[in-house]
mmCIF file of C-alpha atoms in Angstrom:
data_model
loop_
_atom_site.group_PDB
_atom_site.id
_atom_site.type_symbol
_atom_site.label_atom_id
_atom_site.label_comp_id
_atom_site.label_asym_id
_atom_site.label_seq_id
_atom_site.Cartn_x
_atom_site.Cartn_y
_atom_site.Cartn_z
ATOM 1 C CA MET A 1 -103.704 88.665 246.048
ATOM 2 C CA THR A 2 -107.343 89.272 246.253
ATOM 3 C CA PHE A 3 -109.891 92.036 247.097
ATOM 4 C CA ASP A 4 -113.523 92.511 247.948
ATOM 5 C CA LEU A 5 -114.742 95.473 245.412
ATOM 6 C CA ALA A 6 -118.523 96.828 245.264
ATOM 7 C CA LEU A 7 -119.642 97.875 241.362
ATOM 8 C CA HIS A 8 -122.703 100.530 240.993
ATOM 9 C CA ALA A 9 -124.796 99.077 238.448
ATOM 10 C CA ALA A 10 -127.365 102.300 238.403
ATOM 11 C CA PRO A 11 -127.784 104.678 241.244
ATOM 12 C CA GLN A 12 -130.968 103.107 242.226
ATOM 13 C CA ALA A 13 -129.709 99.848 241.685
ATOM 14 C CA ALA A 14 -128.298 97.561 244.433
ATOM 15 C CA PHE A 15 -125.078 96.803 244.652
ATOM 16 C CA ALA A 16 -123.384 93.570 243.261
ATOM 17 C CA PRO A 17 -119.570 92.099 245.010
ATOM 18 C CA ALA A 18 -116.852 91.797 243.029
ATOM 19 C CA ARG A 19 -114.043 89.850 243.379
ATOM 20 C CA PHE A 20 -111.065 91.008 241.888
ATOM 21 C CA VAL A 21 -108.075 88.706 241.574
ATOM 22 C CA ILE A 22 -103.737 90.672 241.507
ATOM 23 C CA ASP A 23 -101.576 88.563 240.238
ATOM 24 C CA ASP A 24 -98.358 88.392 237.915
ATOM 25 C CA GLU A 25 -99.045 89.308 233.887
ATOM 26 C CA SER A 26 -99.377 86.050 232.046
ATOM 27 C CA PRO A 27 -98.631 86.230 228.262
ATOM 28 C CA ASP A 28 -102.529 84.628 227.755
ATOM 29 C CA ASP A 29 -103.627 88.814 229.411
ATOM 30 C CA VAL A 30 -101.424 89.998 226.109
ATOM 31 C CA PHE A 31 -104.442 90.462 224.066
ATOM 32 C CA ALA A 32 -106.605 92.110 226.036
ATOM 33 C CA ARG A 33 -103.147 94.625 227.847
ATOM 34 C CA GLU A 34 -102.936 95.517 224.696
ATOM 35 C CA LYS A 35 -107.397 96.611 224.027
ATOM 36 C CA LEU A 36 -107.214 97.932 227.020
ATOM 37 C CA LEU A 37 -104.075 100.725 227.225
ATOM 38 C CA ASP A 38 -105.050 101.366 224.012
ATOM 39 C CA ALA A 39 -109.541 102.469 225.249
ATOM 40 C CA CYS A 40 -107.713 103.648 228.788
ATOM 41 C CA PHE A 41 -104.293 105.988 225.914
ATOM 42 C CA GLY A 42 -105.480 105.744 222.905
ATOM 43 C CA PRO A 43 -102.563 105.481 220.559
ATOM 44 C CA ALA A 44 -101.215 108.917 221.026
ATOM 45 C CA ARG A 45 -100.079 106.385 223.881
ATOM 46 C CA PHE A 46 -96.700 105.327 221.715
ATOM 47 C CA LEU A 47 -95.567 108.657 221.726
ATOM 48 C CA LYS A 48 -95.125 109.338 225.190
ATOM 49 C CA THR A 49 -91.681 110.015 226.116
ATOM 50 C CA CYS A 50 -92.263 107.146 229.371
ATOM 51 C CA GLU A 51 -92.143 104.791 225.950
ATOM 52 C CA LYS A 52 -89.089 105.655 224.724
ATOM 53 C CA LEU A 53 -87.702 104.297 228.653
ATOM 54 C CA ARG A 54 -89.980 100.803 228.489
ATOM 55 C CA ALA A 55 -90.107 100.522 224.360
ATOM 56 C CA GLY A 56 -88.148 96.962 222.758
ATOM 57 C CA ARG A 57 -87.931 95.879 226.894
ATOM 58 C CA LEU A 58 -89.130 93.238 229.162
ATOM 59 C CA PRO A 59 -90.477 94.830 232.564
ATOM 60 C CA ALA A 60 -88.691 94.123 236.086
ATOM 61 C CA ARG A 61 -88.928 90.687 236.776
ATOM 62 C CA GLY A 62 -92.063 89.616 238.718
ATOM 63 C CA LEU A 63 -93.819 93.233 238.792
ATOM 64 C CA ALA A 64 -95.598 92.388 235.818
ATOM 65 C CA LEU A 65 -99.436 92.676 237.089
ATOM 66 C CA ALA A 66 -102.370 92.724 236.423
ATOM 67 C CA ALA A 67 -106.107 92.485 237.762
ATOM 68 C CA HIS A 68 -108.930 90.122 236.985
ATOM 69 C CA ASP A 69 -112.621 89.906 237.646
ATOM 70 C CA GLY A 70 -112.891 86.431 236.553
ATOM 71 C CA ALA A 71 -111.417 85.958 233.313
ATOM 72 C CA ARG A 72 -111.914 89.429 232.958
ATOM 73 C CA LEU A 73 -108.081 91.541 233.080
ATOM 74 C CA VAL A 74 -109.659 94.588 234.771
ATOM 75 C CA ALA A 75 -106.838 96.150 234.825
ATOM 76 C CA THR A 76 -102.969 96.533 234.271
ATOM 77 C CA LEU A 77 -100.028 97.197 235.479
ATOM 78 C CA ARG A 78 -95.720 97.065 234.871
ATOM 79 C CA LEU A 79 -92.746 98.704 236.994
ATOM 80 C CA TRP A 80 -89.318 99.222 234.298
ATOM 81 C CA PRO A 81 -86.190 99.146 235.459
ATOM 82 C CA ILE A 82 -84.228 102.821 234.337
ATOM 83 C CA GLN A 83 -81.686 105.081 235.537
ATOM 84 C CA ALA A 84 -81.965 107.515 237.625
ATOM 85 C CA GLY A 85 -79.410 109.702 235.739
ATOM 86 C CA PRO A 86 -75.916 107.893 236.129
ATOM 87 C CA GLY A 87 -75.119 105.008 237.780
ATOM 88 C CA ARG A 88 -78.574 104.795 239.949
ATOM 89 C CA ALA A 89 -81.474 102.126 239.514
ATOM 90 C CA ALA A 90 -84.914 102.842 239.517
ATOM 91 C CA LEU A 91 -87.769 101.826 238.968
ATOM 92 C CA LEU A 92 -90.989 103.348 235.740
ATOM 93 C CA LEU A 93 -93.860 102.776 236.806
ATOM 94 C CA GLY A 94 -97.004 102.678 234.658
ATOM 95 C CA PRO A 95 -98.763 102.705 232.593
ATOM 96 C CA LEU A 96 -101.684 101.596 234.864
ATOM 97 C CA ALA A 97 -105.142 101.155 233.658
ATOM 98 C CA VAL A 98 -107.726 100.671 235.154
ATOM 99 C CA ALA A 99 -111.747 99.089 233.427
ATOM 100 C CA SER A 100 -113.796 102.228 232.644
ATOM 101 C CA ASP A 101 -116.415 100.263 234.753
ATOM 102 C CA TYR A 102 -113.250 99.588 236.979
ATOM 103 C CA ARG A 103 -112.778 103.208 237.991
ATOM 104 C CA SER A 104 -112.988 105.072 240.868
ATOM 105 C CA LEU A 105 -113.175 101.684 243.247
ATOM 106 C CA GLY A 106 -109.538 101.274 244.592
ATOM 107 C CA LEU A 107 -108.658 99.483 242.012
ATOM 108 C CA GLY A 108 -105.923 101.638 240.648
ATOM 109 C CA ALA A 109 -104.931 102.657 244.376
ATOM 110 C CA ALA A 110 -104.664 99.296 245.214
ATOM 111 C CA MET A 111 -102.045 97.825 242.042
ATOM 112 C CA ILE A 112 -100.266 100.768 242.825
ATOM 113 C CA GLU A 113 -99.485 99.937 246.375
ATOM 114 C CA THR A 114 -99.051 95.283 245.622
ATOM 115 C CA GLY A 115 -96.054 96.839 242.688
ATOM 116 C CA LEU A 116 -94.797 98.901 245.496
ATOM 117 C CA ASP A 117 -94.840 96.373 247.669
ATOM 118 C CA ARG A 118 -93.248 94.117 245.573
ATOM 119 C CA ALA A 119 -90.542 96.712 244.091
ATOM 120 C CA ARG A 120 -89.746 96.714 247.914
ATOM 121 C CA ALA A 121 -90.161 92.891 248.409
ATOM 122 C CA LYS A 122 -87.868 92.471 245.571
ATOM 123 C CA ASN A 123 -85.330 95.441 246.863
ATOM 124 C CA HIS A 124 -85.690 98.019 244.719
ATOM 125 C CA ARG A 125 -84.242 101.473 246.206
ATOM 126 C CA ALA A 126 -86.622 103.901 244.204
ATOM 127 C CA VAL A 127 -89.442 104.641 241.545
ATOM 128 C CA LEU A 128 -90.201 107.654 239.175
ATOM 129 C CA LEU A 129 -93.425 108.844 237.646
ATOM 130 C CA VAL A 130 -94.730 111.238 234.976
ATOM 131 C CA GLY A 131 -98.604 111.074 236.063
ATOM 132 C CA ASP A 132 -100.544 113.588 238.442
ATOM 133 C CA GLU A 133 -99.098 114.631 241.464
ATOM 134 C CA PRO A 134 -102.196 114.648 243.467
ATOM 135 C CA TYR A 135 -103.039 111.435 242.859
ATOM 136 C CA TYR A 136 -99.459 109.773 243.595
ATOM 137 C CA ARG A 137 -98.772 111.813 245.858
ATOM 138 C CA ARG A 138 -101.238 110.076 248.516
ATOM 139 C CA PHE A 139 -98.876 107.096 247.441
ATOM 140 C CA GLY A 140 -95.677 108.913 248.777
ATOM 141 C CA PHE A 141 -94.206 110.466 245.340
ATOM 142 C CA GLU A 142 -93.103 113.775 245.220
ATOM 143 C CA ARG A 143 -91.636 116.209 242.786
ATOM 144 C CA ALA A 144 -88.430 117.632 245.417
ATOM 145 C CA LEU A 145 -87.004 113.778 244.198
ATOM 146 C CA THR A 146 -86.815 114.521 240.525
ATOM 147 C CA GLU A 147 -85.408 118.201 240.125
ATOM 148 C CA GLY A 148 -81.643 116.874 239.457
ATOM 149 C CA LEU A 149 -82.780 114.458 236.752
ATOM 150 C CA VAL A 150 -84.066 114.758 233.265
ATOM 151 C CA MET A 151 -86.369 113.192 231.213
ATOM 152 C CA PRO A 152 -85.806 111.450 227.437
ATOM 153 C CA GLY A 153 -87.938 114.124 226.053
ATOM 154 C CA TRP A 154 -90.393 116.085 226.627
ATOM 155 C CA VAL A 155 -92.666 116.120 230.183
ATOM 156 C CA ASP A 156 -94.220 118.290 231.984
ATOM 157 C CA GLU A 157 -92.287 118.895 235.516
ATOM 158 C CA ALA A 158 -94.636 118.814 237.738
ATOM 159 C CA ARG A 159 -96.086 115.406 236.014
ATOM 160 C CA PHE A 160 -92.362 113.749 237.284
ATOM 161 C CA LEU A 161 -92.249 112.318 240.441
ATOM 162 C CA GLY A 162 -89.933 110.067 242.614
ATOM 163 C CA LYS A 163 -90.910 108.047 245.540
ATOM 164 C CA GLU A 164 -87.300 106.360 247.841
ATOM 165 C CA LEU A 165 -88.438 102.594 248.973
ATOM 166 C CA ALA A 166 -85.181 102.901 250.807
ATOM 167 C CA PRO A 167 -84.124 106.193 252.683
ATOM 168 C CA GLY A 168 -81.667 108.269 250.572
ATOM 169 C CA ALA A 169 -81.922 106.836 247.366
ATOM 170 C CA LEU A 170 -82.693 109.555 245.467
ATOM 171 C CA ARG A 171 -80.831 111.962 247.579
ATOM 172 C CA GLY A 172 -78.341 113.429 244.992
ATOM 173 C CA ALA A 173 -80.129 111.894 242.153
ATOM 174 C CA GLN A 174 -78.535 114.408 238.632
ATOM 175 C CA GLY A 175 -78.743 113.461 234.612
ATOM 176 C CA ARG A 176 -81.017 111.644 232.195
ATOM 177 C CA VAL A 177 -83.322 109.184 232.735
ATOM 178 C CA GLY A 178 -82.537 106.234 230.894
ATOM 179 C CA ALA A 179 -83.119 102.722 229.872
ATOM 180 C CA ALA A 180 -82.074 99.549 231.532
ATOM 181 C CA GLY A 181 -82.671 96.271 232.671
ATOM 182 C CA ALA A 182 -83.704 93.282 229.501
ATOM 183 C CA ARG A 183 -84.738 93.369 226.122
ATOM 184 C CA ALA A 184 -87.281 92.048 225.312
ATOM 185 C CA PRO A 185 -87.194 89.356 221.901
ATOM 186 C CA LEU A 186 -87.037 90.653 218.287
ATOM 187 C CA GLY A 187 -87.268 94.026 220.184
ATOM 188 C CA ASN A 188 -91.705 93.288 221.329
ATOM 189 C CA GLU A 189 -93.135 92.201 224.211
ATOM 190 C CA GLY A 190 -94.941 88.979 222.573
ATOM 191 C CA PRO A 191 -95.792 85.990 224.606
ATOM 192 C CA LEU A 192 -92.201 84.185 224.522
ATOM 193 C CA ALA A 193 -91.041 88.548 226.214
ATOM 194 C CA LEU A 194 -93.697 87.433 229.540
ATOM 195 C CA ARG A 195 -92.075 84.198 230.160
ATOM 196 C CA ALA A 196 -89.027 85.677 229.747
ATOM 197 C CA ALA A 197 -90.167 88.289 232.760
ATOM 198 C CA ALA A 198 -91.453 85.646 235.009
#
């Protein structure tokens, strides 16, 4: 999927068009993805509760996305298989990272919309995340859908949000959110794991 953006080099400069393409993450994106995630979140990203659900797992098939402007990786988003309480399959959205010079241009929103559209097309029924409610509300995420669920570690409850891709998918959801899906080879997410997830 290709999008057009306007990048402002300086307040008084004329803006130059930028094209970016959102597609499947490839093994060639691994180094740039990790560098972008480090720049956006720092080493504390490995301590987040959501990481307990992602560690040693593969992202959902076809739901590891990368945005490029030419050869440069400018955004990344992954969705992960989880259980939203016992016996209730769902996805976990995140992390979403956008290069600093591409923020406030709609790229993050385009990544989320693309990810949700793909998830719906693959018959996934619900998505959870931990994030800024005012930002994610416009995509249909809400706190009320996660009130009966517990994450496997501390999170700010106001930021624990859900979205139904199928009506009623999170109705009555209760219990602990757990990891699901395929394990990454050797407990990592290197190129071999990406090929397996493609």
